PDB file of C-alpha atoms in Angstrom:
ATOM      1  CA  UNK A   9      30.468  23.776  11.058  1.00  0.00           C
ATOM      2  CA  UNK A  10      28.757  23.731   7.865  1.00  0.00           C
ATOM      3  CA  UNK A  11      25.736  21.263   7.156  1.00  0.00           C
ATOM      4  CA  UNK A  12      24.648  19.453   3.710  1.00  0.00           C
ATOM      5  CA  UNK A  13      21.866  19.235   3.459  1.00  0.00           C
ATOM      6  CA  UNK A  14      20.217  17.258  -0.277  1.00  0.00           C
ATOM      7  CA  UNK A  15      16.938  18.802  -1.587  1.00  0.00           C
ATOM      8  CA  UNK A  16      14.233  16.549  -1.442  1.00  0.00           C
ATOM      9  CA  UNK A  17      12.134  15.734  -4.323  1.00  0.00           C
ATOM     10  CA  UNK A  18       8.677  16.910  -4.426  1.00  0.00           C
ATOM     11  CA  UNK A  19       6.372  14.760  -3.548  1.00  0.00           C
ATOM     12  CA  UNK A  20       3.638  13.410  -6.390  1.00  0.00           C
ATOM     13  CA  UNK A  21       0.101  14.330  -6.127  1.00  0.00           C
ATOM     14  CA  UNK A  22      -2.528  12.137  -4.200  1.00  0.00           C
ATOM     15  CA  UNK A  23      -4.143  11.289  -7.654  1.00  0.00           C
ATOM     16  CA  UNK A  24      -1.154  10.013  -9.019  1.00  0.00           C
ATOM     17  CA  UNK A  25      -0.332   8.010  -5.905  1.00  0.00           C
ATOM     18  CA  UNK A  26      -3.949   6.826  -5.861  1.00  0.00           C
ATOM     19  CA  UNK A  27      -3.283   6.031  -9.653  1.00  0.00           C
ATOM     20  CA  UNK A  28      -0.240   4.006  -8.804  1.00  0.00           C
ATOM     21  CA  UNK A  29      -1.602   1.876  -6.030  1.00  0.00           C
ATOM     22  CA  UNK A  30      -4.396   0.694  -8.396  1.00  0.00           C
ATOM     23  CA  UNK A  31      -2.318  -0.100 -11.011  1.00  0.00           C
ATOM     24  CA  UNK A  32      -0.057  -2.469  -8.501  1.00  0.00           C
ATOM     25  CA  UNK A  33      -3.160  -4.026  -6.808  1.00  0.00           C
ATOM     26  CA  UNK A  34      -4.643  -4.673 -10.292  1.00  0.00           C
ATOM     27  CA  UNK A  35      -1.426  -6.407 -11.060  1.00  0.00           C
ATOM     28  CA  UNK A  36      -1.140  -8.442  -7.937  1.00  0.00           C
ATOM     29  CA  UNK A  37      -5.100  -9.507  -8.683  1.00  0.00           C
ATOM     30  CA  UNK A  38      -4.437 -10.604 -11.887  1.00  0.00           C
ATOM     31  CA  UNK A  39      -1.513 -13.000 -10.593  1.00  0.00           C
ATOM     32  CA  UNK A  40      -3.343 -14.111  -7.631  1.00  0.00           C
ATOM     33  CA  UNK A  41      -6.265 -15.028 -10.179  1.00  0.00           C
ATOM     34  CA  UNK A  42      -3.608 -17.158 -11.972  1.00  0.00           C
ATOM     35  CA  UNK A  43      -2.763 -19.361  -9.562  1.00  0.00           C
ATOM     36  CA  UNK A  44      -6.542 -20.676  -8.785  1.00  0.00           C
ATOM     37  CA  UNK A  45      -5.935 -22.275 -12.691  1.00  0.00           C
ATOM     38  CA  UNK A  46      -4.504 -25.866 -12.656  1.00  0.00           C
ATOM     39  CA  UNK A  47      -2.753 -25.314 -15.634  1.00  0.00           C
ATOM     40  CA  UNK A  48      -1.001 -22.328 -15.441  1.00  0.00           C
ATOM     41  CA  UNK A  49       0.163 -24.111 -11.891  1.00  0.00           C
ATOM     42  CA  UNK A  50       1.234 -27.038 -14.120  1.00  0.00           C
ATOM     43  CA  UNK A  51       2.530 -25.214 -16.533  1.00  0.00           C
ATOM     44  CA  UNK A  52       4.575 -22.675 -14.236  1.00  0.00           C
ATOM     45  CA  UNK A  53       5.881 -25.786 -12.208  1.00  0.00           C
ATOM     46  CA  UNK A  54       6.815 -27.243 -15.465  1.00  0.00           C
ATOM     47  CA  UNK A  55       8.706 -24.196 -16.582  1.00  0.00           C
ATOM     48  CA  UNK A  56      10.721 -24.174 -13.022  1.00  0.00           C
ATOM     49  CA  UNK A  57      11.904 -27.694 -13.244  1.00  0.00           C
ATOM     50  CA  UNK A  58      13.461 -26.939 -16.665  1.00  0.00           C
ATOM     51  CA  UNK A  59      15.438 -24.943 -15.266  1.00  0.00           C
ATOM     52  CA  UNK A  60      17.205 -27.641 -13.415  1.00  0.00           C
TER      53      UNK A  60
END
């Protein structure tokens, strides 16, 4: 019996990975900062409807 086995990438450093994760949680911080405006709220609610 002969087994496949697929090589496996390597993995990426822990600086880049460390790089990475700040770069999403500075993203997700900047759209949870957008929703304590009124406006934007208003104006993303407004956007949604015209969709309809």
């Amino acid at each position: 019996m002969h087994t496949h086995t697929t090589p496996t990438p390597p993995a990426l450093p822990l600086w880049l990975r460390a790089l990475i994760w700040a770069g999403v949680l500075a993203i997700l911080l900047a759209v949870f900062a957008l929703y304590t405006r009124p406006e934007f709220m208003l104006t993303l609610a407004d956007q949604v409807w015209a969709c309809f």
